[in-house]
Coordinates of C-alpha atoms and ligand atoms in Angstrom, one line a residue:
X1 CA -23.1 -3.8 -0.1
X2 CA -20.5 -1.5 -0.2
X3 CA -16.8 -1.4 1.2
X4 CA -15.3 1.7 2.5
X5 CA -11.8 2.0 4.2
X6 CA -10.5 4.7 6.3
X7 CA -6.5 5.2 6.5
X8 CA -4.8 6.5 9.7
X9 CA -4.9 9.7 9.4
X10 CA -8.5 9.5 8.4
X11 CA -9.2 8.1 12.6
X12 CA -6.4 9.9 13.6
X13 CA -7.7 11.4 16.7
X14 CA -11.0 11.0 18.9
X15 CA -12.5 14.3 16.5
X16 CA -11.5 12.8 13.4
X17 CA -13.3 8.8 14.2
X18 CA -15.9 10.8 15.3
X19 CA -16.4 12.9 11.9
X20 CA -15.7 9.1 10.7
X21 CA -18.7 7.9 12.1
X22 CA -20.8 10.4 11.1
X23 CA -20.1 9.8 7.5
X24 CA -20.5 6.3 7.8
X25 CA -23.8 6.8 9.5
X26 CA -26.1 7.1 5.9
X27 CA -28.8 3.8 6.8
X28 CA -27.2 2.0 4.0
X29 CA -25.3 -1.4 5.2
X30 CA -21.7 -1.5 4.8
X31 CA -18.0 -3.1 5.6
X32 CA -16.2 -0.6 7.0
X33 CA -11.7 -1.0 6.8
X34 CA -9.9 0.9 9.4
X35 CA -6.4 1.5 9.6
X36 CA -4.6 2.2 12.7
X37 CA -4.7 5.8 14.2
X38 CA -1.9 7.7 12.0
X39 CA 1.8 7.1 14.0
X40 CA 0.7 4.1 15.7
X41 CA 1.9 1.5 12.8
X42 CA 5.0 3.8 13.4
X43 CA 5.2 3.5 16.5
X44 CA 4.6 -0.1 16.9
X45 CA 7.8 -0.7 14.6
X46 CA 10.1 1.7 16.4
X47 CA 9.1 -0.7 19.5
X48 CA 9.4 -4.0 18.1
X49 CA 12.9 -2.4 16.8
X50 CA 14.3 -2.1 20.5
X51 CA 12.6 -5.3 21.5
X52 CA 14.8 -7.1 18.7
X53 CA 18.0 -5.1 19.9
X54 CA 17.6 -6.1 23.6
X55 CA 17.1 -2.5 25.1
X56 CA 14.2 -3.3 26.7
X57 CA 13.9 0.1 28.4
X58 CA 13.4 2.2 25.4
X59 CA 10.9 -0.4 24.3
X60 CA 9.3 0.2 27.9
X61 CA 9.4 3.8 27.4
X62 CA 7.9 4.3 24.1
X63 CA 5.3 1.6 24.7
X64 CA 4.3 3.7 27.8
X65 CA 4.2 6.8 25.8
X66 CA 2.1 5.4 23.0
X67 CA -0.6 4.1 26.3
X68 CA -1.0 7.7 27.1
X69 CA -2.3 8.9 24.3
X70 CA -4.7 6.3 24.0
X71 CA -6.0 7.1 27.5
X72 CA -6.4 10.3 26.1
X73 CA -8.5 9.5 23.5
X74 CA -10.3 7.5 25.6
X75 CA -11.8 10.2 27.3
X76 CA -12.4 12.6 24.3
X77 CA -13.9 10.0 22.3
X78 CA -17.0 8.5 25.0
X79 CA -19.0 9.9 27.2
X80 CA -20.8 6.6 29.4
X81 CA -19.0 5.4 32.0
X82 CA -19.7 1.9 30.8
X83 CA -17.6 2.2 27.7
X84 CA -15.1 4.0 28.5
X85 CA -14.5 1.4 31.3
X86 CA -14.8 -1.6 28.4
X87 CA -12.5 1.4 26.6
X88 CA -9.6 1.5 29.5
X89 CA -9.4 -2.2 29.9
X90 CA -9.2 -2.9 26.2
X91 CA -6.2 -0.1 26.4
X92 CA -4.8 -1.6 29.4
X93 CA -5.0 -5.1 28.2
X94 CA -3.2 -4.4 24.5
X95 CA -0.5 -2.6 26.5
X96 CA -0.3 -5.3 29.3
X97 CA 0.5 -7.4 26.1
X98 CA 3.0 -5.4 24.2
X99 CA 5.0 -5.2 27.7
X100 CA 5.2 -8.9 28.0
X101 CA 7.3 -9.3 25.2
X102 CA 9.9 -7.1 27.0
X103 CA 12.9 -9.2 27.9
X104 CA 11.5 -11.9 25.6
X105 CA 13.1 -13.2 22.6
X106 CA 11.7 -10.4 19.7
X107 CA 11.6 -12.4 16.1
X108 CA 9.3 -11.9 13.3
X109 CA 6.6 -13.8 15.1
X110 CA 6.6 -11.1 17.6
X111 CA 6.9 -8.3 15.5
X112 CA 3.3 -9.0 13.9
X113 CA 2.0 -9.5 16.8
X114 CA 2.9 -6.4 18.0
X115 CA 2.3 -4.5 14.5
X116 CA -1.2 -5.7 14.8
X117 CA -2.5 -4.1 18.1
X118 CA -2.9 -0.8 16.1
X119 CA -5.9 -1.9 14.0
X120 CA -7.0 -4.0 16.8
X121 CA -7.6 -1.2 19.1
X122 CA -8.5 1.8 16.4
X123 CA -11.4 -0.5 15.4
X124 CA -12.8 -1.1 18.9
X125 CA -12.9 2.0 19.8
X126 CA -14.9 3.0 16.4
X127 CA -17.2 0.6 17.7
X128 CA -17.8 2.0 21.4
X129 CA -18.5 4.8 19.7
X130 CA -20.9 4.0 17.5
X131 CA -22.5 1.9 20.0
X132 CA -22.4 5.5 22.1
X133 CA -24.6 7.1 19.3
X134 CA -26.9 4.1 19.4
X135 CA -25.8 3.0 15.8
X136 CA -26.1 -0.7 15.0
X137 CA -22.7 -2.1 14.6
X138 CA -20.9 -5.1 14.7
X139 CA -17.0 -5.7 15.1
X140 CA -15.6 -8.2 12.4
X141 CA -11.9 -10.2 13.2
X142 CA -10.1 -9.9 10.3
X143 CA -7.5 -12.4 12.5
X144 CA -10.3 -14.9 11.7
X145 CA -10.9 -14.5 8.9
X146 CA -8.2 -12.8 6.0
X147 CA -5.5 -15.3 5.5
X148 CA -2.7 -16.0 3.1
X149 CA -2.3 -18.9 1.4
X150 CA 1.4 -20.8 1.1
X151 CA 2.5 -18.2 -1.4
X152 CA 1.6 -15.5 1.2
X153 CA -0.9 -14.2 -1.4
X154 CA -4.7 -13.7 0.1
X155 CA -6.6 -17.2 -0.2
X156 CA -9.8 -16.3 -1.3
X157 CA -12.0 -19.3 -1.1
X158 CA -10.9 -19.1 2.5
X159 CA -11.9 -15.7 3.1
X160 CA -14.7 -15.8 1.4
X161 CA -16.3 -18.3 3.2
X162 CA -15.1 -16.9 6.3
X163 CA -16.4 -13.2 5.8
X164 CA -19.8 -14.3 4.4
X165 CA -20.2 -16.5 7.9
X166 CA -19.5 -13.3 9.9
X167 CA -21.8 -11.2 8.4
X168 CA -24.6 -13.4 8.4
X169 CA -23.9 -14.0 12.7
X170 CA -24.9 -10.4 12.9
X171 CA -27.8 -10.1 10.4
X172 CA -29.1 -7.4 12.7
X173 CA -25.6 -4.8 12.1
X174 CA -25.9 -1.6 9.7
X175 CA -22.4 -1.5 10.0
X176 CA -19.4 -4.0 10.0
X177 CA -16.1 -2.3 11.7
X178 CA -13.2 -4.6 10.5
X179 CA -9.6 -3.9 10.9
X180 CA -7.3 -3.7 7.8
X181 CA -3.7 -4.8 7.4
X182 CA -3.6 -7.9 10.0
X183 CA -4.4 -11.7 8.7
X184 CA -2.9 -14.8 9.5
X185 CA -0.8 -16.9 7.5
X186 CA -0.7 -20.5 6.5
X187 CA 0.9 -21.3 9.6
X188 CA -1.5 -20.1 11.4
X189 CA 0.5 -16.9 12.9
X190 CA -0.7 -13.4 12.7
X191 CA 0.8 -11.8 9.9
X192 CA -0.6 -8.5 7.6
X193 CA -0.4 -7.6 4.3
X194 CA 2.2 -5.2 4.0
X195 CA 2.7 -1.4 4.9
X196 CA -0.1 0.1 3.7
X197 CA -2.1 -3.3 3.4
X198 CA -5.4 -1.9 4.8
X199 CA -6.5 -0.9 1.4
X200 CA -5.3 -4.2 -0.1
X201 CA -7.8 -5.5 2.9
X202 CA -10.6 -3.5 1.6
X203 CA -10.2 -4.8 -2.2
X204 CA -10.0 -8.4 -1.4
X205 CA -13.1 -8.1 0.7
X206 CA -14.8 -5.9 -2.1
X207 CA -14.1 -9.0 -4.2
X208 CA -15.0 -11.3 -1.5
X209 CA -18.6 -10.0 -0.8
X210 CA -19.1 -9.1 -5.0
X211 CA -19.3 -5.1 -3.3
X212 CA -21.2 -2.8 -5.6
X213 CA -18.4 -0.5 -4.8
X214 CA -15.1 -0.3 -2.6
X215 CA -13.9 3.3 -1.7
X216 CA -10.5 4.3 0.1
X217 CA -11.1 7.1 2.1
X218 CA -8.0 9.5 2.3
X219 CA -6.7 13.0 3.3
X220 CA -6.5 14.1 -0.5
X221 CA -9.0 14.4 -2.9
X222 CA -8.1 11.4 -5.1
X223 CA -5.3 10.2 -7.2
X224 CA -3.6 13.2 -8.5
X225 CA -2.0 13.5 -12.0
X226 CA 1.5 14.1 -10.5
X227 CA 3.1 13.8 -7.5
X228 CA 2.3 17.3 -5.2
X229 CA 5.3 17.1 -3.1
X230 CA 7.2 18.3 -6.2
X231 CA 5.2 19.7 -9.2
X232 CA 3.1 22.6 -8.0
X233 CA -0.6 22.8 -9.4
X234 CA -1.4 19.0 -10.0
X235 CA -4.9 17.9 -9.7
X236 CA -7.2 15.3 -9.4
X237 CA -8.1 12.4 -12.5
X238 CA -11.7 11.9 -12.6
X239 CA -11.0 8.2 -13.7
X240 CA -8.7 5.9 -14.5
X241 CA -8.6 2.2 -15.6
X242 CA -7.3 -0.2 -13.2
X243 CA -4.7 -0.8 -15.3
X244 CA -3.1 2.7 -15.1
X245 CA -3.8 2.8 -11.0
X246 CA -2.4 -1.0 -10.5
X247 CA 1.0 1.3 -12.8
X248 CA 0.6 4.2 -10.8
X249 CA 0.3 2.9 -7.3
X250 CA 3.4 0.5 -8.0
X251 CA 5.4 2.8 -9.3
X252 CA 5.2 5.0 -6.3
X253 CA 1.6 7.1 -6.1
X254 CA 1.4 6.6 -2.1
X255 CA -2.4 7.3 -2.0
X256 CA -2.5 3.0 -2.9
X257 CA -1.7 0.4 -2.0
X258 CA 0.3 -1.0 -5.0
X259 CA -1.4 -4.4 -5.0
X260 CA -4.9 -3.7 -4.1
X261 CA -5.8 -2.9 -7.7
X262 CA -5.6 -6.5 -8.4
X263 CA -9.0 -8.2 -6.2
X264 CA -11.2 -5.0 -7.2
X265 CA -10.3 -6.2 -10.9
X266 CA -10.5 -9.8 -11.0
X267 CA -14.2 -9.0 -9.6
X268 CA -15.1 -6.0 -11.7
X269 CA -16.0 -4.3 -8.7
X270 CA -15.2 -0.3 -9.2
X271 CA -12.8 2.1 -6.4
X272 CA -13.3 4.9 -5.9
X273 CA -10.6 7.1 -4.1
X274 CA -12.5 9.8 -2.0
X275 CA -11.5 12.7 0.8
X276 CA -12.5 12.4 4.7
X277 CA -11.5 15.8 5.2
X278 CA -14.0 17.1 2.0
X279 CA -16.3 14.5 1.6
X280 CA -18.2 16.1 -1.2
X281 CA -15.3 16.5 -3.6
X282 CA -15.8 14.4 -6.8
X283 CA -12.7 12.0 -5.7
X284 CA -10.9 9.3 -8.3
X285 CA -13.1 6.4 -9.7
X286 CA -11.1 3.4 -11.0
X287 CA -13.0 1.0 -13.5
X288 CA -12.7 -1.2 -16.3
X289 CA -13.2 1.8 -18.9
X290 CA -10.4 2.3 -20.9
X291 CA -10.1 6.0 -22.2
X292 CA -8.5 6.7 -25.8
X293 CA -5.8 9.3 -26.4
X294 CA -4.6 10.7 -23.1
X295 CA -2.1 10.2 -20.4
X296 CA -3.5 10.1 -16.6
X297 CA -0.9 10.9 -14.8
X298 CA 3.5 10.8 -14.0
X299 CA 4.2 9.0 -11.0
X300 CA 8.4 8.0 -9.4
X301 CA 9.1 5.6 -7.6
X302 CA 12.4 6.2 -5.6
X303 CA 15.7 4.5 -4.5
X304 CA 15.9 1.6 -7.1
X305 CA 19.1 0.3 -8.3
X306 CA 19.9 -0.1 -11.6
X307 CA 22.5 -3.1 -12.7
X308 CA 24.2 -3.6 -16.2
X309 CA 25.2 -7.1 -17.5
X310 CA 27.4 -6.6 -20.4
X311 CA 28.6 -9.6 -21.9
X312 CA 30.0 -11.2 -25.3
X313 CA 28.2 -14.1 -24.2
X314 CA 24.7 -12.7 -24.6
X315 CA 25.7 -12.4 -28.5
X316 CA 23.8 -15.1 -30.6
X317 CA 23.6 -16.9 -27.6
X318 CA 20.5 -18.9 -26.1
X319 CA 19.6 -19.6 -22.3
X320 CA 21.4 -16.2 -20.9
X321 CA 19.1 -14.2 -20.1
X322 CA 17.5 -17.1 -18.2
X323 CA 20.5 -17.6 -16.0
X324 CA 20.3 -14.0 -15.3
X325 CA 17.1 -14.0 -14.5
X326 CA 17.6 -17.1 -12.3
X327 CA 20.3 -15.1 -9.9
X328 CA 17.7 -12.8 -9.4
X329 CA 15.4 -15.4 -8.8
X330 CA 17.5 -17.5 -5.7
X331 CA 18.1 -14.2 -4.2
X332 CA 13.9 -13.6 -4.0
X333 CA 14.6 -9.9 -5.8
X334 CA 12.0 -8.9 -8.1
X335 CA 13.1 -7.0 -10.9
X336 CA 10.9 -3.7 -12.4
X337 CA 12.4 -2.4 -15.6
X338 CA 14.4 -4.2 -18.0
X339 CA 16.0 -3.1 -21.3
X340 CA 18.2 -5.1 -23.8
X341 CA 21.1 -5.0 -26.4
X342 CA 22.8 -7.4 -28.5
X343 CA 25.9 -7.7 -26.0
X344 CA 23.6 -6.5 -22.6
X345 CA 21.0 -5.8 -20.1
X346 CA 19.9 -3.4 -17.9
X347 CA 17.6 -4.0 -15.0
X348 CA 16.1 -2.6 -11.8
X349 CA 15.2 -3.4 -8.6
X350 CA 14.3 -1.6 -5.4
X351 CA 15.0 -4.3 -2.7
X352 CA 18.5 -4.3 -2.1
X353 CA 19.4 -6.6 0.4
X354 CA 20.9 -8.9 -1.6
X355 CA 22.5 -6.7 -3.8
X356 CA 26.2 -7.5 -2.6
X357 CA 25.5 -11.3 -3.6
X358 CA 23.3 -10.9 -6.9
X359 CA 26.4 -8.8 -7.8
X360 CA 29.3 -11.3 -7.3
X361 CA 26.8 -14.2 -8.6
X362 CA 26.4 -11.9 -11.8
X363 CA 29.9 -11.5 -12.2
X364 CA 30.6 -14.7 -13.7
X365 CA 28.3 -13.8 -16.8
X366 CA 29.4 -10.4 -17.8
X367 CA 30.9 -7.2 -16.8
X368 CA 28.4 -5.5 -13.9
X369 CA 27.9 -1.9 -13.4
X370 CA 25.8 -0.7 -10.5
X371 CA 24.1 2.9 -9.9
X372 CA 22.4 3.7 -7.0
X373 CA 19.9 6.4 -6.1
X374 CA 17.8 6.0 -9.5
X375 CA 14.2 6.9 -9.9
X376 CA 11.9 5.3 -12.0
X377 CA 9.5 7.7 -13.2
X378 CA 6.1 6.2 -14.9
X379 CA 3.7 8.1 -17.1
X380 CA 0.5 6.2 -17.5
X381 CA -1.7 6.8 -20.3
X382 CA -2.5 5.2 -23.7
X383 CA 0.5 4.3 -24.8
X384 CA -1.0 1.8 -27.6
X385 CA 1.3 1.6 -30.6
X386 CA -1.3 3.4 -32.5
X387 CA -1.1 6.7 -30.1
X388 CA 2.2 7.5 -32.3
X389 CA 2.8 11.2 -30.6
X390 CA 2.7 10.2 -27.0
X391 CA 6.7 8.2 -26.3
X392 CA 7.6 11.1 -28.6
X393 CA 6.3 13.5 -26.4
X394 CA 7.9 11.8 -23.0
X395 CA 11.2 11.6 -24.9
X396 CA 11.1 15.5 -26.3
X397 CA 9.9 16.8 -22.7
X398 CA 13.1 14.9 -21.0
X399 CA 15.8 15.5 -23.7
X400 CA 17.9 18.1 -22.0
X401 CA 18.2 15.3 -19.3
X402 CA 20.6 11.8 -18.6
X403 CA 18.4 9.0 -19.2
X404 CA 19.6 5.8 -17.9
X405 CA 16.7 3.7 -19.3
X406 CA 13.6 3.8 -20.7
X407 CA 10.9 1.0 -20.9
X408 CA 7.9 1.2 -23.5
X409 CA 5.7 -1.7 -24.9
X410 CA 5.5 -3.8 -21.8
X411 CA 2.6 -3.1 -21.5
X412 CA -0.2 -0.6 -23.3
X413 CA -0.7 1.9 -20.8
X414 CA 2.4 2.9 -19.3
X415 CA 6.3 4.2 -20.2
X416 CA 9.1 4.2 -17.8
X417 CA 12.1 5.8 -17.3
X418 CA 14.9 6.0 -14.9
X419 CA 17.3 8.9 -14.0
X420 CA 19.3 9.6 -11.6
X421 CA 17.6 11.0 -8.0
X422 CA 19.6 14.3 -9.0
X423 CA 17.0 15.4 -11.7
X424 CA 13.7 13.7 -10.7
X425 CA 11.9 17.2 -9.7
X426 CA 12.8 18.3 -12.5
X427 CA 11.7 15.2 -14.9
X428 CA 8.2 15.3 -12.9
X429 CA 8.1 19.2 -14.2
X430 CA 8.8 18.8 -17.3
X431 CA 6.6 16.1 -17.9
X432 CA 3.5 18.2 -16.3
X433 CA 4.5 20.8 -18.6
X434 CA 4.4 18.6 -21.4
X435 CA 0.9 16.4 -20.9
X436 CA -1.4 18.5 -18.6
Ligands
LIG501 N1 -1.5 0.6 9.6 C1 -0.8 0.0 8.6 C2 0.3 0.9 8.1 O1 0.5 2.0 8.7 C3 -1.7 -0.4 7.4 C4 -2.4 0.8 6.8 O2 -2.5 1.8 7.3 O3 -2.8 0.6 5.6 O4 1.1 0.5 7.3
LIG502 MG1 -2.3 4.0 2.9

């Protein structure tokens, strides 16, 4: 069985989860992931935004808005009367329910809720449709069965379980529509996996159901080996180890999800990252090969923070970088990059909400220096010791530039750096000029 998942833009209108269908439509069985229709995740933020501020009447408004164009789509996407009725009520009911929570109390509880109608209704409709064309389908509840365990991270035995039982109630199906994102948590509340989450929905069932393969279905022919928005003439990698695209995607290449790399690799089970609008192009396919002697691709992740600790303290001592670490730690702030001295340390982070506190608490250890707007920019490749030219080469492309950090030897296949926002078109240059 395979897994394929479709992002927002992908089912973005009645045309496009038609085309949709059409691809999915090859006699083999499958999963299929949907997102939400492209804006509605959006949308259903901006909403749950008023709701929390009390104005009620914007909510109202935009919630209204957001129920037209699904009518709309209603009608360009069915042609029986029978289901576009089932269609309308299904729009009319989600709608019904996102109004009730106007002049309600709005807190997080809420706010997934409401989050989650988008892939509750994009996947429905997928599936009137395909029952339209008399294709054999069957609608899966991800609400019933993706949950996350007490450390909010996916509980597989759980869904495992829960995703086989499904499948097997509709033996008869050639294709499962399931919604990505959305899952309930240990409590029992609906929850989701993130922004983005749906392809982190389509890994863990990939691992769940031991897929042959999992693809994420995009609007660009695959991962490319910088970031287009600001290098002209990048292109698409063939292939890439998850290793480099679990590097990549974290450090800021938007075509994944930066945890979904994790399920398809535990389970061995290969991705591959493929094109709705040009279904035939090659895509990116991301396994457990490892190739020698090349760097895939540059990658930046923006607006971290990067803090300095500089202490007398640190020197021949024992047990501070630990109480560093540790502030970091009660404040739930994950760091990214780290480099050390004798008397210092320099670290990132890109969650700043407790940067005020982390600050005063770090205070006591050391002299602090904060600068803001950084970018980390990450060149994945084969960075093993023995590849002696490649840091050389990073370091020679950037050196008419102010480097705040850099970060090699964590881990094989990747080098960081940070600068400041300032010069990060012109890092990502210089590095394409250099590797590709
Ligand atoms: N609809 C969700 C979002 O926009 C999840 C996804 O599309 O992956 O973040
Ligand atoms: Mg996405």
């Amino acid at each position: 069985m395979k897994v394929l998942k479709f992002g927002g833009t992908s089912v973005g209108s009645a045309m496009r989860i038609k085309e949709v269908a059409k691809l999915i439509n090859d006699g083999e069985k499958k999963i299929v992931v949907l997102s939400a229709m492209s804006g509605t995740t959006n949308s259903l933020v901006e909403i749950s935004d008023l709701l929390k501020r009390k104005q009620d009447k914007q909510a109202a408004e935009k919630i209204d808005t957001l129920k037209q164009k699904y009518t709309a789509v209603v009608e360009e996407l069915l042609n029986t009367e029978a289901l576009k009725a089932k269609a309308h009520t299904l729009v009319e009911a989600t709608f019904d329910h996102l109004a009730s929570f106007t002049g309600q109390e709005c807190g997080l509880k809420e706010e997934n809720d409401i989050l989650a109608q988008g892939e509750l209704i994009s996947t429905n409709f997928m599936c009137y449709y395909l029952t339209e064309q008399g294709i054999k389908n069957a609608w899966l509840p991800a609400l019933d069965y993706m949950r996350t365990d007490e450390k909010a991270e996916p509980d597989m035995p759980f869904i495992t379980d829960n995703i086989i039982a499904h499948l097997a109630q509709h033996p008869e199906a050639d294709i499962y529509i399931t919604q990505g994102f959305i899952c309930k948590n240990i409590a029992g509340e609906i929850d989701n996996l993130q922004r983005g989450g749906s392809d982190y929905t389509a890994t863990i069932l990939g691992a769940a159901v031991e897929a042959e393969e999992i693809q994420i279905w995009t609007d660009i022919d695959g991962m490319h080996n910088n970031d287009p928005r600001f290098v002209e003439g990048t292109k698409p990698i063939a292939h890439l180890s998850y290793d480099e695209a679990a590097e990549l995607a974290y450090f800021g290449a938007k075509i994944l999800h930066p945890t979904c790399v994790r399920p398809a690799k535990k389970a061995q089970v290969p991705v591959k990252l493929l094109n709705t609008m040009e279904p035939k192009a090659e895509g990116t396919t991301i396994n457990g090969d490892v190739e020698k002697g090349r760097v895939a691709a540059i990658a930046a992740k923006d607006d971290i923070t990067a803090i300095k600790i500089k202490s007398g303290r640190m020197l021949l001592a024992h047990g501070f970088l630990h109480k560093v670490f540790g502030i970091f730690d009660d404040y739930h702030t994950p760091i990214d990059m780290i480099t050390t001295s004798e008397v210092g340390v320099s670290l990132t982070i890109d969650d700043h909400k407790n940067l005020d506190a982390i600050v005063s608490a770090l205070d006591l250890w050391g002299d602090v220096t904060v600068d803001k707007n950084q970018v980390i920019i990450c060149i994945a490749g084969d960075f093993t010791p023995e590849n002696i030219c490649f840091a050389n080469k990073v370091t020679e492309a950037l050196k008419h530039l102010p480097v705040r950090m850099i970060s090699y030897g964590g881990s094989n296949y990747n080098i960081s750096v940070l600068i400041d926002k300032e010069y990060k078109k012109e890092a990502l240059n210089l590095l394409s000029k250099m590797f590709f």
